[in-house]
């Protein structure tokens, strides 16, 4: 299969208005997988998901089957929560997925719930998504009326409720433990882990949190088998990948593609190249919290393991010559994250873009831990003055040391999400920051 | 000022909401959304009313309200314009869009026009990055924006406001 051909497992109903209705969805083959799943043993479904090599599409790429396996065997009440809080800058797939194919998400949630022994699943949808909320609520209501949710799911003895729950404006609620607190009616403060949600999550019960795209892949896995799904992928990652391409390309868009596609193929062959006849300078591969790639690093597949380990991608440094340690001797290259690919052309002002990213994380820090609360604020202020040509001597070293102080020292990964891109931009595009600084110091003298 | 009690329709909805959760606290966000739709914003009296309905401490509900940006404490305009300036939008002119709206309406982010027609908010990423620059107003998306078209678009919203009080 050519790497640049779109392969549609979860976007196949995009553009089809009919498919949003239960009748239209069923007519195009919908809810067959749920019926099949209800005739299987939950353990057999879990096996297929394990075999499929499905990995979480919410950001961390964690193997879904393994996560489901963490639910204690003797759990009486379990919950499934679908994370539809999508707000990582550059990411715009879950919103489109829910808008075009709401029943595929309901079907995926229902199968997952059955496999996990869960009788009440929650869909936590971002508060600002008023249009998608209406679509999802209408689809859930229709699924109840059609006998696909409620006391007897699709005529079986299995009972399942799905409740659509709206957020109210807070990026941090995408972090799974913050989301659980928010769902419990509290401020969205992340929780210390362990215990992990699979052991003690929503209302104190074992809970699985999965991303929208992750769950929408489940019906295919049940229908076609985990092996077929694994075959479509690459290495230890099964299926396809939705990439949301934005920024300076000719054809930005949301594309479902084979996992083997490289960033360069994505830009040139899928997105029609860089706009205005310019050249590429930098690419963020998976949402604004991921270290960027430079032009020499674009020939690596945008796949979970490749972006983390391929030696063609430089290791992020704390300061020139000193590698950033992720712990356990692992160094940071970059990650596939949320699939938000942001492309910057050769005229892009990277210090200004980096400052905007820092401003975002400073704004969204929940304030619970000092390194994140104080550090993101300082990074935002210093990176802004550097970008504005008001930087002071030593500012780059100061930013490095603050970012290094945040990384790995906080309750949740929002701290890292600010530190990593800061260090990544400084590692790979240091010259641009130095030039700004040189100009501002000279100007001040 | 005395706040009117929740309408019967809202009370009915609130009861339906409560049945979806194992405890009343979990109904906090849905209840506040209902109150937002009913009263337009969440002043102290409305916060107290929600707390009473859920039998929760006012301090808890107040803490929740102040954590989330959509729970506005002040009245807002009929149209709440949420203009994204995060990176994907910035790269394709998000700040020019924001500037065009500021000029046309004569207000800055966080402000409401004197006629109560528009509130302007500079937003973080709204998950439509592939159609940057963009903004939302109520349930409507305005995608692939160009600054020159903004006056026309705002005139249209003045005629047919898009509420976000749902
Ligand atoms: C600051 C922060 C924000 C996050 N935002 C989201 C989000 O908007 N959507 C999402 O699915 N996952 C988000 N995540 C990841 C979740 O914590 C969690 O890993 C994910 O929902 C698990 O689903 P998956 O295994 O299917 O990927 C975020 C994580 C962090 C640290
Ligand atoms: S890392 Fe930041 S966002 Fe996460 S809990 Fe700490 S202060 Fe809050
Ligand atoms: S950056 Fe503007 S919608 Fe995502």
XYZ file of C-alpha atoms and ligand atoms in Angstrom:
654
model
C 0.000 0.000 0.000
C 1.532 3.353 -0.977
C 2.324 5.301 2.160
C 0.488 8.402 1.066
C -2.866 6.830 0.194
C -5.658 7.653 2.605
C -6.963 4.533 4.364
C -10.308 5.206 5.961
C -11.298 3.165 8.976
C -12.689 5.910 11.184
C -13.169 8.722 8.672
C -15.043 6.677 6.077
C -18.343 8.450 6.724
C -16.894 11.968 6.528
C -19.057 14.114 4.281
C -22.070 11.796 4.517
C -24.845 13.732 6.298
C -27.095 10.659 6.286
C -24.665 8.658 8.408
C -25.373 10.911 11.385
C -28.817 9.396 11.742
C -29.266 5.953 13.213
C -30.953 4.710 10.020
C -28.164 6.053 7.824
C -25.506 4.614 10.092
C -27.125 1.185 10.169
C -27.598 1.276 6.394
C -23.854 1.750 5.999
C -23.069 -1.293 8.144
C -23.235 0.330 11.576
C -23.861 -1.550 14.847
C -22.928 -4.917 13.277
C -19.728 -4.961 15.332
C -21.663 -4.314 18.543
C -23.994 -7.220 17.778
C -21.022 -9.460 17.123
C -19.302 -8.285 20.323
C -22.366 -9.031 22.447
C -22.121 -12.654 21.293
C -18.453 -12.880 22.368
C -16.860 -13.345 25.765
C -15.532 -10.024 27.150
C -12.122 -11.689 27.545
C -12.135 -12.589 23.852
C -12.753 -8.951 22.914
C -9.882 -7.882 25.139
C -7.669 -10.434 23.361
C -8.533 -9.003 19.949
C -7.781 -5.469 21.151
C -4.444 -6.644 22.556
C -3.647 -8.418 19.287
C -4.595 -5.333 17.272
C -1.720 -3.218 18.632
C -4.175 -0.342 19.020
C -2.415 2.511 20.816
C -4.057 5.456 22.505
C -4.627 8.404 20.214
C -4.991 10.943 23.035
C -1.318 11.765 23.249
C 0.691 9.101 24.999
C 0.276 6.214 22.539
C -0.269 3.755 25.382
C -1.339 0.232 24.239
C -5.122 0.140 24.688
C -5.406 -3.608 25.329
C -2.785 -3.420 28.050
C -4.591 -0.521 29.713
C -7.915 -2.387 29.667
C -6.122 -5.345 31.219
C -5.289 -3.260 34.312
C -8.908 -3.335 35.517
C -8.865 -5.600 38.585
C -10.503 -8.964 37.871
C -12.817 -8.744 40.880
C -14.042 -5.189 40.158
C -17.792 -4.853 40.720
C -18.414 -1.359 39.361
C -16.262 -0.070 36.528
C -16.511 3.036 34.385
C -15.513 3.932 30.868
C -14.888 7.590 30.149
C -14.361 8.876 26.648
C -12.028 11.858 26.570
C -13.478 14.337 24.055
C -11.893 17.422 25.565
C -9.611 17.944 22.533
C -7.710 21.164 23.110
C -4.030 20.501 22.467
C -3.031 23.261 20.010
C -2.812 21.897 16.483
C -5.246 19.032 17.107
C -8.633 18.993 15.375
C -9.659 15.409 14.723
C -11.919 14.341 17.602
C -14.248 17.240 16.937
C -14.574 16.250 13.262
C -14.946 12.577 14.163
C -17.848 13.293 16.510
C -19.464 15.686 14.079
C -19.437 13.268 11.139
C -19.836 9.880 12.762
C -21.369 10.125 16.237
C -22.771 6.591 16.159
C -19.352 5.081 15.464
C -18.203 6.596 18.751
C -21.279 5.293 20.557
C -20.699 1.845 19.069
C -17.029 1.920 20.087
C -17.952 3.016 23.600
C -20.603 0.311 23.873
C -18.209 -2.449 22.803
C -15.489 -1.192 25.132
C -17.983 -0.956 28.000
C -19.160 -4.506 27.423
C -15.564 -5.768 27.350
C -14.806 -3.897 30.586
C -17.954 -4.945 32.428
C -19.093 -1.332 32.621
C -22.755 -0.318 32.780
C -22.436 3.439 32.728
C -20.060 5.244 30.384
C -19.488 8.987 30.238
C -18.545 11.059 27.232
C -16.703 14.134 28.502
C -16.978 16.676 25.691
C -15.228 20.019 25.641
C -17.572 22.839 26.699
C -16.882 25.099 23.724
C -17.944 22.373 21.284
C -21.583 23.407 21.278
C -22.241 22.108 17.775
C -20.686 18.694 18.419
C -22.421 18.414 21.773
C -25.779 18.767 20.037
C -24.800 16.131 17.461
C -23.613 13.663 20.101
C -26.596 14.185 22.384
C -29.005 13.675 19.476
C -27.200 10.474 18.480
C -27.227 9.118 22.052
C -30.945 9.888 22.348
C -31.583 8.106 19.069
C -29.512 5.115 20.156
C -31.688 4.821 23.290
C -34.859 5.004 21.219
C -33.474 2.404 18.807
C -32.768 -0.043 21.641
C -28.978 0.204 21.289
C -28.531 1.704 24.739
C -30.496 1.187 27.923
C -31.791 -1.930 29.654
C -31.263 -4.379 26.807
C -28.528 -3.283 24.448
C -29.401 -4.500 20.949
C -31.835 -7.057 22.377
C -29.217 -8.722 24.589
C -29.239 -9.042 28.377
C -26.553 -6.368 28.665
C -27.481 -2.997 30.189
C -25.589 0.204 29.348
C -26.163 3.897 29.871
C -24.117 6.589 28.156
C -24.189 10.124 29.528
C -22.836 13.082 27.587
C -21.136 15.446 30.023
C -19.984 18.918 29.002
C -16.774 20.538 30.177
C -16.732 24.270 30.737
C -13.491 25.678 29.400
C -10.211 24.375 30.851
C -7.463 22.731 28.764
C -6.190 20.867 31.792
C -9.402 18.812 31.931
C -8.037 16.820 28.975
C -5.530 15.306 31.407
C -7.283 12.156 32.531
C -7.248 12.600 36.302
C -8.227 16.257 36.015
C -11.046 15.105 33.764
C -12.233 12.668 36.422
C -12.281 15.399 39.066
C -14.183 17.630 36.679
C -16.664 14.830 35.992
C -17.162 14.436 39.733
C -18.186 18.086 39.903
C -14.935 19.523 41.248
C -12.289 21.920 40.041
C -10.238 20.213 37.354
C -7.143 19.559 39.411
C -5.037 16.582 38.311
C -4.569 13.818 40.861
C -1.353 12.212 42.007
C -0.663 8.856 40.354
C -0.614 6.113 41.533
C -3.292 5.044 42.076
C -3.971 4.984 38.349
C -7.570 5.407 37.165
C -7.736 1.751 36.104
C -7.491 0.880 39.792
C -9.147 3.881 41.439
C -10.767 6.352 39.073
C -14.209 7.874 38.697
C -16.177 7.851 41.979
C -13.343 5.776 43.415
C -13.982 2.874 41.043
C -11.764 1.251 38.392
C -12.022 3.462 35.312
C -10.675 3.442 31.782
C -10.183 6.776 30.051
C -9.779 6.593 26.284
C -9.610 9.130 23.523
C -12.374 9.507 20.894
C -10.259 8.209 17.999
C -9.030 5.272 20.079
C -12.577 4.111 20.821
C -13.750 4.660 17.259
C -11.223 2.083 16.088
C -12.713 -0.638 18.284
C -15.681 -1.636 16.045
C -13.317 -2.367 13.142
C -11.127 -4.512 15.389
C -14.118 -6.563 16.527
C -15.492 -6.960 12.997
C -12.274 -7.721 11.130
C -10.150 -9.114 13.927
C -7.199 -7.653 15.784
C -4.754 -9.291 13.381
C -6.090 -7.401 10.362
C -5.854 -4.129 12.268
C -2.287 -4.860 13.354
C -1.360 -5.708 9.728
C -2.523 -2.274 8.575
C -0.080 -0.617 10.927
C 3.643 -0.670 11.418
C 5.831 -2.244 14.071
C 4.086 -2.189 17.435
C 1.367 0.230 16.275
C -1.787 -1.035 14.612
C -4.307 0.620 12.309
C -4.110 4.047 10.753
C -3.392 7.487 12.091
C -5.384 10.655 11.803
C -3.125 13.583 11.213
C -4.392 17.133 11.532
C -2.169 19.272 9.374
C -2.189 23.021 9.891
C 0.065 25.993 9.293
C 1.995 26.842 6.157
C 0.976 24.054 3.761
C -1.100 24.452 0.629
C -3.764 21.962 1.722
C -4.223 21.839 5.470
C -6.683 19.188 6.584
C -7.600 16.166 8.668
C -6.260 13.043 6.936
C -6.414 9.390 7.896
C -3.180 7.820 6.702
C -0.981 4.750 7.040
C 1.284 4.947 10.075
C 4.373 4.567 7.909
C 4.024 7.944 6.241
C 6.923 10.325 6.792
C 6.517 13.986 7.635
C 8.002 14.946 4.282
C 5.582 12.742 2.336
C 2.752 14.175 4.370
C 3.711 17.739 3.508
C 4.642 17.208 -0.139
C 2.343 14.439 -1.315
C -0.755 14.856 0.838
C -0.797 18.563 1.633
C 0.466 19.939 -1.673
C 3.749 21.304 -0.312
C 4.588 24.546 1.473
C 2.524 27.594 0.580
C 3.729 30.565 -1.447
C 6.492 28.441 -2.998
C 8.513 28.623 0.213
C 10.496 25.938 2.006
C 9.815 24.198 5.296
C 11.713 25.263 8.412
C 10.098 23.475 11.358
C 7.315 20.967 12.025
C 5.597 20.175 15.308
C 4.665 16.491 14.887
C 1.963 15.942 17.498
C 0.473 18.980 19.180
C 2.240 21.999 20.651
C 3.702 20.110 23.600
C 6.015 18.067 21.395
C 9.557 19.158 20.491
C 9.676 20.343 16.854
C 11.480 18.718 13.945
C 13.852 20.592 11.681
C 14.159 20.079 7.932
C 16.749 17.308 8.274
C 14.421 15.196 10.427
C 11.424 14.873 8.123
C 12.142 11.458 6.628
C 11.106 9.477 9.692
C 7.619 7.867 9.814
C 5.143 9.741 12.018
C 4.679 6.624 14.127
C 4.815 6.380 17.925
C 8.059 4.422 18.339
C 9.891 5.910 15.364
C 9.531 9.477 16.602
C 10.777 8.470 20.038
C 13.751 6.360 18.975
C 14.904 7.023 15.406
C 18.519 8.256 15.554
C 17.853 10.595 12.613
C 15.951 12.767 15.084
C 18.196 14.759 17.403
C 17.994 14.348 21.142
C 16.646 17.340 23.032
C 19.251 19.070 25.166
C 19.058 20.912 28.465
C 21.875 23.093 27.221
C 24.267 22.580 24.339
C 25.901 19.188 24.746
C 23.815 18.022 27.725
C 21.004 15.609 26.870
C 17.593 15.910 28.518
C 17.018 12.779 30.564
C 13.489 11.376 30.571
C 14.436 9.010 33.366
C 15.779 5.485 33.206
C 18.542 6.571 30.833
C 16.012 7.425 28.113
C 16.470 10.662 26.231
C 13.793 12.759 24.585
C 13.598 13.056 20.813
C 9.986 13.808 20.051
C 6.633 12.030 20.150
C 3.625 11.380 17.962
C 1.391 12.994 20.592
C -2.098 13.908 19.498
C -1.549 13.902 15.733
C -1.571 17.693 15.425
C 1.071 18.475 12.793
C 1.915 22.178 12.627
C 4.078 23.201 9.687
C 6.175 26.382 9.669
C 7.778 27.895 6.565
C 11.241 29.423 6.212
C 9.982 32.893 7.094
C 8.286 31.849 10.342
C 9.385 33.743 13.448
C 10.167 30.799 15.708
C 10.928 32.750 18.906
C 7.533 34.454 18.563
C 5.794 31.117 17.946
C 7.584 29.575 20.901
C 6.504 32.502 23.092
C 2.881 31.960 22.034
C 3.152 28.302 23.008
C 4.559 29.265 26.410
C 1.761 31.796 26.912
C -0.741 28.992 26.334
C 0.716 26.665 28.957
C 1.094 29.475 31.481
C -2.568 30.331 30.963
C -3.676 26.718 31.362
C -1.535 25.661 34.325
C -3.929 24.725 37.122
C -1.529 26.125 39.712
C -1.275 23.108 42.003
C 2.477 22.587 41.727
C 5.061 25.302 42.111
C 7.440 24.324 39.283
C 4.583 24.415 36.765
C 2.643 27.393 38.159
C 5.702 29.630 38.529
C 7.849 28.104 35.793
C 5.324 28.359 32.967
C 4.713 32.008 33.893
C 8.401 32.800 33.809
C 8.877 30.940 30.518
C 6.013 32.925 29.002
C 7.407 36.275 30.150
C 11.036 35.632 29.252
C 10.311 34.008 25.885
C 8.064 36.954 25.062
C 10.704 39.541 25.834
C 13.250 37.602 23.777
C 10.779 37.395 20.881
C 10.043 41.118 21.167
C 13.702 42.079 21.008
C 13.796 43.067 24.671
C 15.757 40.058 25.870
C 18.540 40.274 28.447
C 21.927 38.585 28.361
C 21.619 35.102 29.814
C 17.911 34.751 28.972
C 18.416 31.577 26.941
C 20.274 29.888 29.777
C 17.597 31.094 32.181
C 14.819 29.573 30.058
C 16.752 26.316 29.799
C 17.199 26.111 33.511
C 13.531 26.896 34.246
C 12.320 24.343 31.688
C 14.680 21.751 33.095
C 13.379 22.512 36.588
C 9.784 21.865 35.491
C 10.397 18.703 33.456
C 9.521 15.576 35.418
C 8.864 17.470 38.658
C 5.115 18.008 38.554
C 1.878 16.192 39.354
C 0.739 15.963 35.745
C 2.349 16.201 32.333
C 1.256 19.776 31.620
C 4.545 20.891 33.113
C 6.441 18.680 30.668
C 4.187 19.887 27.875
C 5.612 23.370 28.406
C 9.203 22.344 29.109
C 9.665 19.987 26.154
C 8.879 22.350 23.276
C 10.893 25.126 24.959
C 13.975 22.906 25.177
C 13.257 21.447 21.731
C 13.137 24.845 20.034
C 16.299 25.941 21.831
C 18.131 22.737 20.884
C 17.317 22.909 17.206
C 16.853 26.583 16.424
C 19.169 28.202 18.950
C 20.623 30.469 16.289
C 17.295 32.263 15.850
C 16.978 32.959 19.547
C 20.594 34.113 19.765
C 20.080 36.455 16.831
C 17.076 38.061 18.552
C 19.038 38.408 21.733
C 22.087 39.848 19.986
C 19.896 42.427 18.286
C 18.158 43.420 21.520
C 21.308 43.591 23.614
C 22.968 45.689 20.902
C 19.911 47.917 20.776
C 19.985 48.436 24.525
C 23.671 49.311 24.622
C -31.618 41.795 43.907
C -33.736 38.666 44.179
C -33.048 35.931 41.638
C -36.117 34.287 40.180
C -36.352 30.578 41.016
C -35.399 28.054 38.339
C -38.126 27.632 35.740
C -40.121 24.401 35.830
C -38.512 23.306 32.583
C -35.045 23.837 34.040
C -36.005 22.016 37.245
C -37.219 19.075 35.207
C -33.959 19.019 33.266
C -31.995 19.214 36.491
C -33.838 16.207 37.894
C -33.129 14.264 34.721
C -29.461 15.250 35.018
C -29.287 14.148 38.657
C -30.474 10.669 37.727
C -27.360 10.202 35.560
C -24.863 10.418 38.420
C -24.338 8.526 41.669
C -24.188 11.757 43.703
C -25.324 15.364 43.477
C -21.842 16.858 43.335
C -21.232 15.232 39.960
C -24.208 17.166 38.611
C -22.416 20.423 39.397
C -21.179 21.227 35.876
C -24.426 20.250 34.122
C -26.408 22.230 36.701
C -24.230 25.293 36.153
C -24.673 24.976 32.395
C -28.426 24.904 32.950
C -28.212 27.973 35.162
C -26.032 29.731 32.601
C -28.669 29.135 29.945
C -31.408 30.309 32.285
C -29.821 33.437 33.781
C -27.166 34.361 31.231
C -24.333 34.510 33.746
C -23.443 33.140 37.145
C -23.556 35.880 39.737
C -23.357 35.171 43.471
C -27.113 34.722 43.801
C -27.219 32.142 41.018
C -24.253 30.295 42.491
C -26.134 30.101 45.786
C -29.277 28.914 44.058
C -27.401 26.075 42.315
C -25.673 25.135 45.567
C -29.040 24.974 47.337
C -30.569 22.825 44.611
C -27.689 20.354 44.836
C -27.355 20.604 48.626
C -23.687 21.525 48.229
C -21.717 24.185 50.111
C -21.793 27.523 48.298
C -17.995 27.624 48.633
C -17.695 24.414 46.626
C -19.866 25.659 43.772
C -18.102 29.011 43.840
C -14.765 27.231 43.575
C -15.989 25.293 40.558
C -17.453 28.349 38.833
C -14.206 30.296 39.111
C -12.107 27.422 37.734
C -13.775 27.199 34.313
C -13.611 30.008 31.766
C -17.072 29.374 30.295
C -18.756 30.068 33.620
C -18.925 33.828 33.264
C -19.569 35.914 36.365
C -20.652 38.983 34.394
C -23.344 39.378 31.743
C -22.032 38.911 28.216
C -23.137 40.148 24.830
C -25.713 38.347 22.686
C -22.846 37.109 20.537
C -19.759 35.813 22.262
C -17.006 35.907 19.643
C -14.253 33.428 20.433
C -11.334 34.271 18.166
C -8.473 31.788 18.242
C -4.919 33.142 18.211
C -3.112 29.940 19.107
C -0.260 28.766 16.884
C -2.059 27.264 13.894
C -4.277 30.333 13.700
C -1.359 32.683 14.439
C 0.571 31.183 11.512
C -2.255 32.054 9.119
C -3.265 35.448 10.438
C -5.227 34.891 13.652
C -3.967 38.144 15.169
C -5.009 40.058 12.039
C -8.508 38.641 12.483
C -8.557 39.647 16.131
C -7.313 43.124 15.165
C -9.999 43.479 12.497
C -12.716 42.576 15.017
C -11.275 44.983 17.619
C -11.276 47.812 15.076
C -14.760 47.091 13.816
C -16.317 46.829 17.272
C -14.090 49.254 19.143
C -13.484 46.823 21.997
C -10.600 44.744 23.323
C -10.680 41.054 24.312
C -12.689 40.607 27.496
C -14.944 43.584 26.719
C -18.561 43.868 25.591
C -19.879 46.454 23.154
C -22.024 49.190 24.787
C -25.090 47.986 22.845
C -24.678 44.505 24.381
C -24.413 42.878 20.988
C -20.901 41.425 21.160
C -18.447 40.121 23.720
C -14.957 39.510 22.362
C -12.755 36.748 23.684
C -9.245 35.838 22.577
C -9.378 32.049 22.678
C -6.901 29.257 22.886
C -7.026 26.510 20.244
C -10.622 25.614 19.369
C -9.844 22.375 17.540
C -10.350 23.636 14.005
C -6.669 24.273 13.267
C -6.818 22.903 9.721
C -9.229 25.748 8.907
C -7.208 28.506 10.525
C -7.690 31.294 11.210
C -11.062 30.746 12.775
C -13.530 31.774 15.427
C -16.713 30.400 16.910
C -19.865 32.145 17.954
C -22.431 29.969 19.678
C -22.641 26.685 17.803
C -21.434 28.264 14.557
C -17.926 27.964 13.199
C -16.383 30.659 11.059
C -13.485 29.095 9.232
C -10.652 30.149 6.920
C -11.253 33.781 7.835
C -9.819 36.806 6.030
C -9.655 40.227 7.756
C -11.449 42.085 4.923
C -14.558 39.953 5.345
C -14.944 40.550 9.076
C -17.125 43.706 8.950
C -19.643 41.900 6.749
C -19.635 38.867 8.985
C -20.150 40.945 12.110
C -23.044 42.768 10.462
C -24.642 39.411 9.787
C -24.237 38.355 13.422
C -25.783 41.632 14.522
C -28.863 40.642 12.493
C -28.960 36.995 13.573
C -27.230 36.555 16.926
C -25.816 33.117 17.807
C -26.396 32.459 21.461
C -24.080 30.358 23.499
C -26.570 30.103 26.336
C -27.284 26.417 25.807
C -2.171 18.464 29.871
C -2.767 17.277 29.177
C -3.844 17.443 28.318
C -4.432 16.353 27.677
N -5.467 16.567 26.835
C -6.060 15.503 26.225
C -7.183 15.689 25.365
O -7.659 16.815 25.144
N -7.747 14.592 24.788
C -7.265 13.332 25.024
O -7.811 12.367 24.511
N -6.204 13.131 25.828
C -5.598 14.180 26.440
N -4.544 13.961 27.288
C -4.121 12.561 27.540
C -4.984 11.921 28.621
O -4.427 12.208 29.885
C -5.074 10.409 28.486
O -3.767 9.916 28.395
C -5.837 9.939 27.274
O -7.120 10.491 27.220
C -5.936 8.448 27.312
O -6.597 7.966 26.163
P -5.866 7.019 25.096
O -5.170 5.946 25.864
O -6.971 6.502 24.267
O -4.898 7.870 24.355
C -3.928 15.060 27.915
C -2.841 14.887 28.778
C -2.264 15.979 29.396
C -1.106 15.751 30.320
S 1.781 20.183 36.348
Fe 0.743 22.177 36.176
S -1.292 21.657 35.383
Fe -0.415 19.725 36.169
S -1.109 19.590 38.287
Fe 0.843 20.675 38.358
S 0.300 22.875 38.245
Fe -1.493 21.704 37.602
S -4.911 26.902 16.796
Fe -6.715 27.971 16.259
S -8.154 26.378 16.151
Fe -6.379 25.310 16.787
